[in-house]
PDB file of C-alpha atoms in Angstrom:
ATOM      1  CA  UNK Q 402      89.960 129.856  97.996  1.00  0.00           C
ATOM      2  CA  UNK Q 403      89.856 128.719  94.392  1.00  0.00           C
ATOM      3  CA  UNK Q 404      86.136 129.270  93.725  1.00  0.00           C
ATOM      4  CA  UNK Q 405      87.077 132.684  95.207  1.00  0.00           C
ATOM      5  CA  UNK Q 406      89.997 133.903  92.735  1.00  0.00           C
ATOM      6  CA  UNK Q 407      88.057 131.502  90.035  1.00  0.00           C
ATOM      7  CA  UNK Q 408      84.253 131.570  90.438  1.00  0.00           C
ATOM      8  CA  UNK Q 409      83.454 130.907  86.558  1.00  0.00           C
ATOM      9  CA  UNK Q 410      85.522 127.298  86.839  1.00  0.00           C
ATOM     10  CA  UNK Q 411      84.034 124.258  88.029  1.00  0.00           C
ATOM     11  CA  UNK Q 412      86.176 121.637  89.168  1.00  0.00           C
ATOM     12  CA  UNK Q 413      86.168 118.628  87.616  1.00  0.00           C
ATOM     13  CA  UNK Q 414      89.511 116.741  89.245  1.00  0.00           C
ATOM     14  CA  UNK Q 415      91.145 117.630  92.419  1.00  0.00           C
ATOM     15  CA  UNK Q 416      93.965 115.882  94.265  1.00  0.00           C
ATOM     16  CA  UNK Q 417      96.461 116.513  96.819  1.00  0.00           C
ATOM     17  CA  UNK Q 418     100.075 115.060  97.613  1.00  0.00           C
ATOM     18  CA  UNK Q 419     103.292 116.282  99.247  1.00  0.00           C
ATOM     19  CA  UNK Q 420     105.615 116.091  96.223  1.00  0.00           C
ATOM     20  CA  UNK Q 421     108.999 116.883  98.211  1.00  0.00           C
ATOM     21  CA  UNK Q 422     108.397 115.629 101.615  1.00  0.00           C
ATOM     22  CA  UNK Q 423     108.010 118.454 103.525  1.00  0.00           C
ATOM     23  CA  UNK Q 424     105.213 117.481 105.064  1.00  0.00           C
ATOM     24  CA  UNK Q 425     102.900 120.460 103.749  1.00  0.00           C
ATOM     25  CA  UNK Q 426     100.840 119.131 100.585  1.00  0.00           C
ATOM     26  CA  UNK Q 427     100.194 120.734  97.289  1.00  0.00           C
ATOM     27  CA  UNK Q 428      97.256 120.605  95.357  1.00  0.00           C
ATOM     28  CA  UNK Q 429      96.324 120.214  91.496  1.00  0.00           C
ATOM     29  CA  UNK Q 430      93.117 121.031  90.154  1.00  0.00           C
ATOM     30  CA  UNK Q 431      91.502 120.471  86.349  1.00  0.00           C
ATOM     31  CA  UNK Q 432      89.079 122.630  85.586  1.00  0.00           C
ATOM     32  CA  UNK Q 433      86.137 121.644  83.525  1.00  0.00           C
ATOM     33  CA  UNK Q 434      87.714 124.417  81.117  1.00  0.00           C
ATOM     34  CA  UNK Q 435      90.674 122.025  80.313  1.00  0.00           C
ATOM     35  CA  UNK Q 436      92.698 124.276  83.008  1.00  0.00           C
ATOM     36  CA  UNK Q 437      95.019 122.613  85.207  1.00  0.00           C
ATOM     37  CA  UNK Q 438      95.752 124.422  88.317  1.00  0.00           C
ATOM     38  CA  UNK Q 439      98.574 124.458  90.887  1.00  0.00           C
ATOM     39  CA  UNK Q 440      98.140 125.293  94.523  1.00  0.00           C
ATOM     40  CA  UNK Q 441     101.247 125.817  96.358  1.00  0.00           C
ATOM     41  CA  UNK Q 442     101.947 125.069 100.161  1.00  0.00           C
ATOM     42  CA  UNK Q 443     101.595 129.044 100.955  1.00  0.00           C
ATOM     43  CA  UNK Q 444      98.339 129.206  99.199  1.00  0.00           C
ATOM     44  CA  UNK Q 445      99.361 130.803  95.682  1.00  0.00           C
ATOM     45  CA  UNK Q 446      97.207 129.715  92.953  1.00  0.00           C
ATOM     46  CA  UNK Q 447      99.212 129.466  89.630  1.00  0.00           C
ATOM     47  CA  UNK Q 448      97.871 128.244  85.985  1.00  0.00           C
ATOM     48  CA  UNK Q 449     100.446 125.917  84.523  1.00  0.00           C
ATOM     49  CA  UNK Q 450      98.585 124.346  81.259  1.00  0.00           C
ATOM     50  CA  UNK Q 451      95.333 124.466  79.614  1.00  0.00           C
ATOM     51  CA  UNK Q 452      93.490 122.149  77.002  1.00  0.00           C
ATOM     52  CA  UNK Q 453      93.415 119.284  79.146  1.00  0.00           C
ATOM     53  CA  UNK Q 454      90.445 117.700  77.873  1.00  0.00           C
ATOM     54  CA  UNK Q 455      89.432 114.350  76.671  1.00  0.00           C
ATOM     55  CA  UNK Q 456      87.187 114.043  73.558  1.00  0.00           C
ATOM     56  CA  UNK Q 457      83.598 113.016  74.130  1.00  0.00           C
ATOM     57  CA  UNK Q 458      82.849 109.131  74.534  1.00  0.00           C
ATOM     58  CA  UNK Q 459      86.512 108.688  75.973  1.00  0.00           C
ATOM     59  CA  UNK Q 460      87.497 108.453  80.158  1.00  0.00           C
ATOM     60  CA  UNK Q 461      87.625 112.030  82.217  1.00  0.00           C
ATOM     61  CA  UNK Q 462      90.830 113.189  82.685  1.00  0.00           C
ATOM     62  CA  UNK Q 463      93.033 112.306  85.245  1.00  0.00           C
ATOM     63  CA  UNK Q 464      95.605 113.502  87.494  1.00  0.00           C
ATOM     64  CA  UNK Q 465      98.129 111.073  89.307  1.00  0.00           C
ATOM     65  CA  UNK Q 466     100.593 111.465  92.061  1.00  0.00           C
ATOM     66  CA  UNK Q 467     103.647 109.292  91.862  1.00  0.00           C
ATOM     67  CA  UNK Q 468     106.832 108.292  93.697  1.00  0.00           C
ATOM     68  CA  UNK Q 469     110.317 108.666  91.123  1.00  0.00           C
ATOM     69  CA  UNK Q 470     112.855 108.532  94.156  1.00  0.00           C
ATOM     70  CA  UNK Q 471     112.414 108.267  98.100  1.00  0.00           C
ATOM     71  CA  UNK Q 472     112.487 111.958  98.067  1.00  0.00           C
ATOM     72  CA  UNK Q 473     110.269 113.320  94.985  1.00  0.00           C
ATOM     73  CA  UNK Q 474     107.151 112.798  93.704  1.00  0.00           C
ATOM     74  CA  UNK Q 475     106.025 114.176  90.104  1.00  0.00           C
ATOM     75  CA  UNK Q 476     102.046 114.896  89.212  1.00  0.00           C
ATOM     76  CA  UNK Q 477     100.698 113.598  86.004  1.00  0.00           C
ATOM     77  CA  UNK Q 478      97.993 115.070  84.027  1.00  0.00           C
ATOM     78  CA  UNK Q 479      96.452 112.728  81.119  1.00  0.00           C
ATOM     79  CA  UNK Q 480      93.523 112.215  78.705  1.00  0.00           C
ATOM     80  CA  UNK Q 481      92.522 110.218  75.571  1.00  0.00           C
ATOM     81  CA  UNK Q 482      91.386 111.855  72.125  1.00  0.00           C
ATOM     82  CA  UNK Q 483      89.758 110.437  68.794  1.00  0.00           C
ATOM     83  CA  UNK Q 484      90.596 108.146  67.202  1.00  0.00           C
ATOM     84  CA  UNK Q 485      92.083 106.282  70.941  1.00  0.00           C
ATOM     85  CA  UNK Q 486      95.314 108.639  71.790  1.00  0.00           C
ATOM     86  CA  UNK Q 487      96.351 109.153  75.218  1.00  0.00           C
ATOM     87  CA  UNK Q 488      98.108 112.285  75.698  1.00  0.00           C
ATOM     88  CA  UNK Q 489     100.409 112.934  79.246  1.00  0.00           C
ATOM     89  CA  UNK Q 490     102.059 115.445  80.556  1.00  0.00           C
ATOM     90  CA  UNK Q 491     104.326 115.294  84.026  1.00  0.00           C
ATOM     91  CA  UNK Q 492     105.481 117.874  86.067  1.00  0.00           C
ATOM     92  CA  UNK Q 493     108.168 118.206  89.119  1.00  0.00           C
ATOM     93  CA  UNK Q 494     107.922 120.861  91.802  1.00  0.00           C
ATOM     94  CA  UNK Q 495     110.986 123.598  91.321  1.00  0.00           C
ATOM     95  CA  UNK Q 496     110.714 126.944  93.118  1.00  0.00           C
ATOM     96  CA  UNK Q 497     107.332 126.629  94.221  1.00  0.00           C
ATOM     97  CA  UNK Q 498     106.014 125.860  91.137  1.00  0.00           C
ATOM     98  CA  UNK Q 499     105.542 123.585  88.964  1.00  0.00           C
ATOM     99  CA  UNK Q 500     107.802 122.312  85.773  1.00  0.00           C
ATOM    100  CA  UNK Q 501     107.141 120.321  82.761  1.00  0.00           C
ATOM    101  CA  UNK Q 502     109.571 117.137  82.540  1.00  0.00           C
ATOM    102  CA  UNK Q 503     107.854 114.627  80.557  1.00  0.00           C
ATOM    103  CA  UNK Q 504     104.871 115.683  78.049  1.00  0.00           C
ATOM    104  CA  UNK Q 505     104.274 112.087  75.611  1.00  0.00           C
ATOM    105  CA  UNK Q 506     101.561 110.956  73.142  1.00  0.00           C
ATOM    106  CA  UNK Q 507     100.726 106.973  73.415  1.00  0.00           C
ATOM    107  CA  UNK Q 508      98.815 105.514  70.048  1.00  0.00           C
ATOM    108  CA  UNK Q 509      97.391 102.932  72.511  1.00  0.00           C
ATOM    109  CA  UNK Q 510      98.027 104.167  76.045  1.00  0.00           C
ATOM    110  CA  UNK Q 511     100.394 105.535  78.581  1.00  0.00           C
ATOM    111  CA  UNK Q 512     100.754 104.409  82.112  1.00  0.00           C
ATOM    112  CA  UNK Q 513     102.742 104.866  85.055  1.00  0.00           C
ATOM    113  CA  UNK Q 514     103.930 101.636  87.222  1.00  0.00           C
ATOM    114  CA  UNK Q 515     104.834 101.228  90.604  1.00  0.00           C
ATOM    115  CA  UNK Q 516     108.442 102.457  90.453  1.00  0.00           C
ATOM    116  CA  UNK Q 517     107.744 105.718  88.736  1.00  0.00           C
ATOM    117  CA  UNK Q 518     108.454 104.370  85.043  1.00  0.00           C
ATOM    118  CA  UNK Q 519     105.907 105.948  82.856  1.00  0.00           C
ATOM    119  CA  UNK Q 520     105.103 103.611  79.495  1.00  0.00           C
ATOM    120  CA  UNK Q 521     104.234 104.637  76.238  1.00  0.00           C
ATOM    121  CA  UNK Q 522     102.503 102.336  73.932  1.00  0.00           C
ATOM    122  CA  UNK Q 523     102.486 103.620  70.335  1.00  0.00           C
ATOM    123  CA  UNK Q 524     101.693 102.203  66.922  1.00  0.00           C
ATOM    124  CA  UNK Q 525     104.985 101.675  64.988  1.00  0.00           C
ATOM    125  CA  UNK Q 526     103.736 101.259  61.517  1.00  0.00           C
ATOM    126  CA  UNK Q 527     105.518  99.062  59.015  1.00  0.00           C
ATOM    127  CA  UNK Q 528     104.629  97.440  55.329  1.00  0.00           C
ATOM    128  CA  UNK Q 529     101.540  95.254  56.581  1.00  0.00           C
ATOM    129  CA  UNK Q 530      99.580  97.546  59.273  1.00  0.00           C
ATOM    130  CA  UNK Q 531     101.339  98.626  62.346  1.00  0.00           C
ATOM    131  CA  UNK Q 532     102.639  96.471  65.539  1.00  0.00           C
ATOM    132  CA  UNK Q 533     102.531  97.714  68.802  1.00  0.00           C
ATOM    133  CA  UNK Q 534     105.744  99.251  70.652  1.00  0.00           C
ATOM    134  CA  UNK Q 535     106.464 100.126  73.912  1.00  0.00           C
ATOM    135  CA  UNK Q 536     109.123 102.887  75.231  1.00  0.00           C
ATOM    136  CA  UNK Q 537     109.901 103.450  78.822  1.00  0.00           C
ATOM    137  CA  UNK Q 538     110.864 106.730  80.676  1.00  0.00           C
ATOM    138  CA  UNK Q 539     112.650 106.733  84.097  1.00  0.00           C
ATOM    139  CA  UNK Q 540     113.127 109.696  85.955  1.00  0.00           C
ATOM    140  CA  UNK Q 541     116.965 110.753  86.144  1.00  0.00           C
ATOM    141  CA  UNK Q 542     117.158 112.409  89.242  1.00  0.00           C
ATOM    142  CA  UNK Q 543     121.353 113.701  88.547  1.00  0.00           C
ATOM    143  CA  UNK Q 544     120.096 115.484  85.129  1.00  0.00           C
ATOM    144  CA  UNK Q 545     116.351 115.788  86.354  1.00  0.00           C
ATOM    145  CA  UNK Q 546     115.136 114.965  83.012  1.00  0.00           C
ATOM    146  CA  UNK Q 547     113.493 111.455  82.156  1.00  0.00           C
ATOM    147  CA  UNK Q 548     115.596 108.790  80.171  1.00  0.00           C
ATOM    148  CA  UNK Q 549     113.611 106.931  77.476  1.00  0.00           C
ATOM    149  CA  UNK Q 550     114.418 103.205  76.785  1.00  0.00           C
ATOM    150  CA  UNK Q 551     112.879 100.256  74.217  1.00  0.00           C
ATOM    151  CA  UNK Q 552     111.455 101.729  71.247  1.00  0.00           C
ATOM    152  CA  UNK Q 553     111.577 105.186  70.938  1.00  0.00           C
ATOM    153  CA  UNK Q 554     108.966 106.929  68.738  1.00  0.00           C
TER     154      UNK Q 554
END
């Protein structure tokens, strides 16, 4: 279906999850192009971002699936860029679609844990170099917006 409505993309990532537990899974595709697709349960194929793409030398991009209450899931798209930046952006479904909640820049990294907290590790700079700080976002499912906690950049 997507090489149909898309023939001059080539895949490069593709996953599937059921982000709201209806049992009916959605899919997410990155496009060699730096496109990132959506795929909805009825079959409509929607672009949501594009320049997803890591610089040369630096780890493929990724997309990740993850669990922020017993009843949502949120899809993370993420790659690195010179001089060793990690850039992520996560998305909720709403409406059959899907909407940006989070979008971060980590000096040294971001990841996502076990509970759904996604962690930022950035380069606070001070008098002698830099030291290395960490802030944490949780997903507030009453305001549906992620709270940030440690050190904020």
């Amino acid at each position: 279906m997507f090489k149909k409505k898309f023939p001059k993309e080539k895949i490069s990532v593709s996953k599937s999850g059921d982000l709201n537990n209806d049992k009916k899974a959605e899919h997410f595709i990155l496009a060699e192009s730096g496109n990132f697709y959506f795929i909805n349960t009825k079959g409509a194929i929607e672009l949501i971002t594009t320049g997803i793409i890591s610089d040369e030398d630096f780890a493929s991009p990724t997309i990740q699936i993850f669990s922020v209450t017993k009843t949502e899931k949120h899809v993370a798209v993420a790659y690195e860029y010179f001089p060793s930046n990690t850039r992520m952006e996560v998305f909720r479904l709403k409406k059959a679609s899907l909407e940006s909640v989070l979008d971060i820049m980590g000096d040294q990294g971001v990841t996502i844990n076990k509970k759904g907290q996604v962690t930022q590790l950035w380069k606070k700079y001070n008098n002698e170099g830099w030291s290395l700080a960490a802030a944490v976002y949780t997903w507030n499912s009453k305001t549906a917006t992620y709270k940030g906690s440690g050190q904020l950049p």
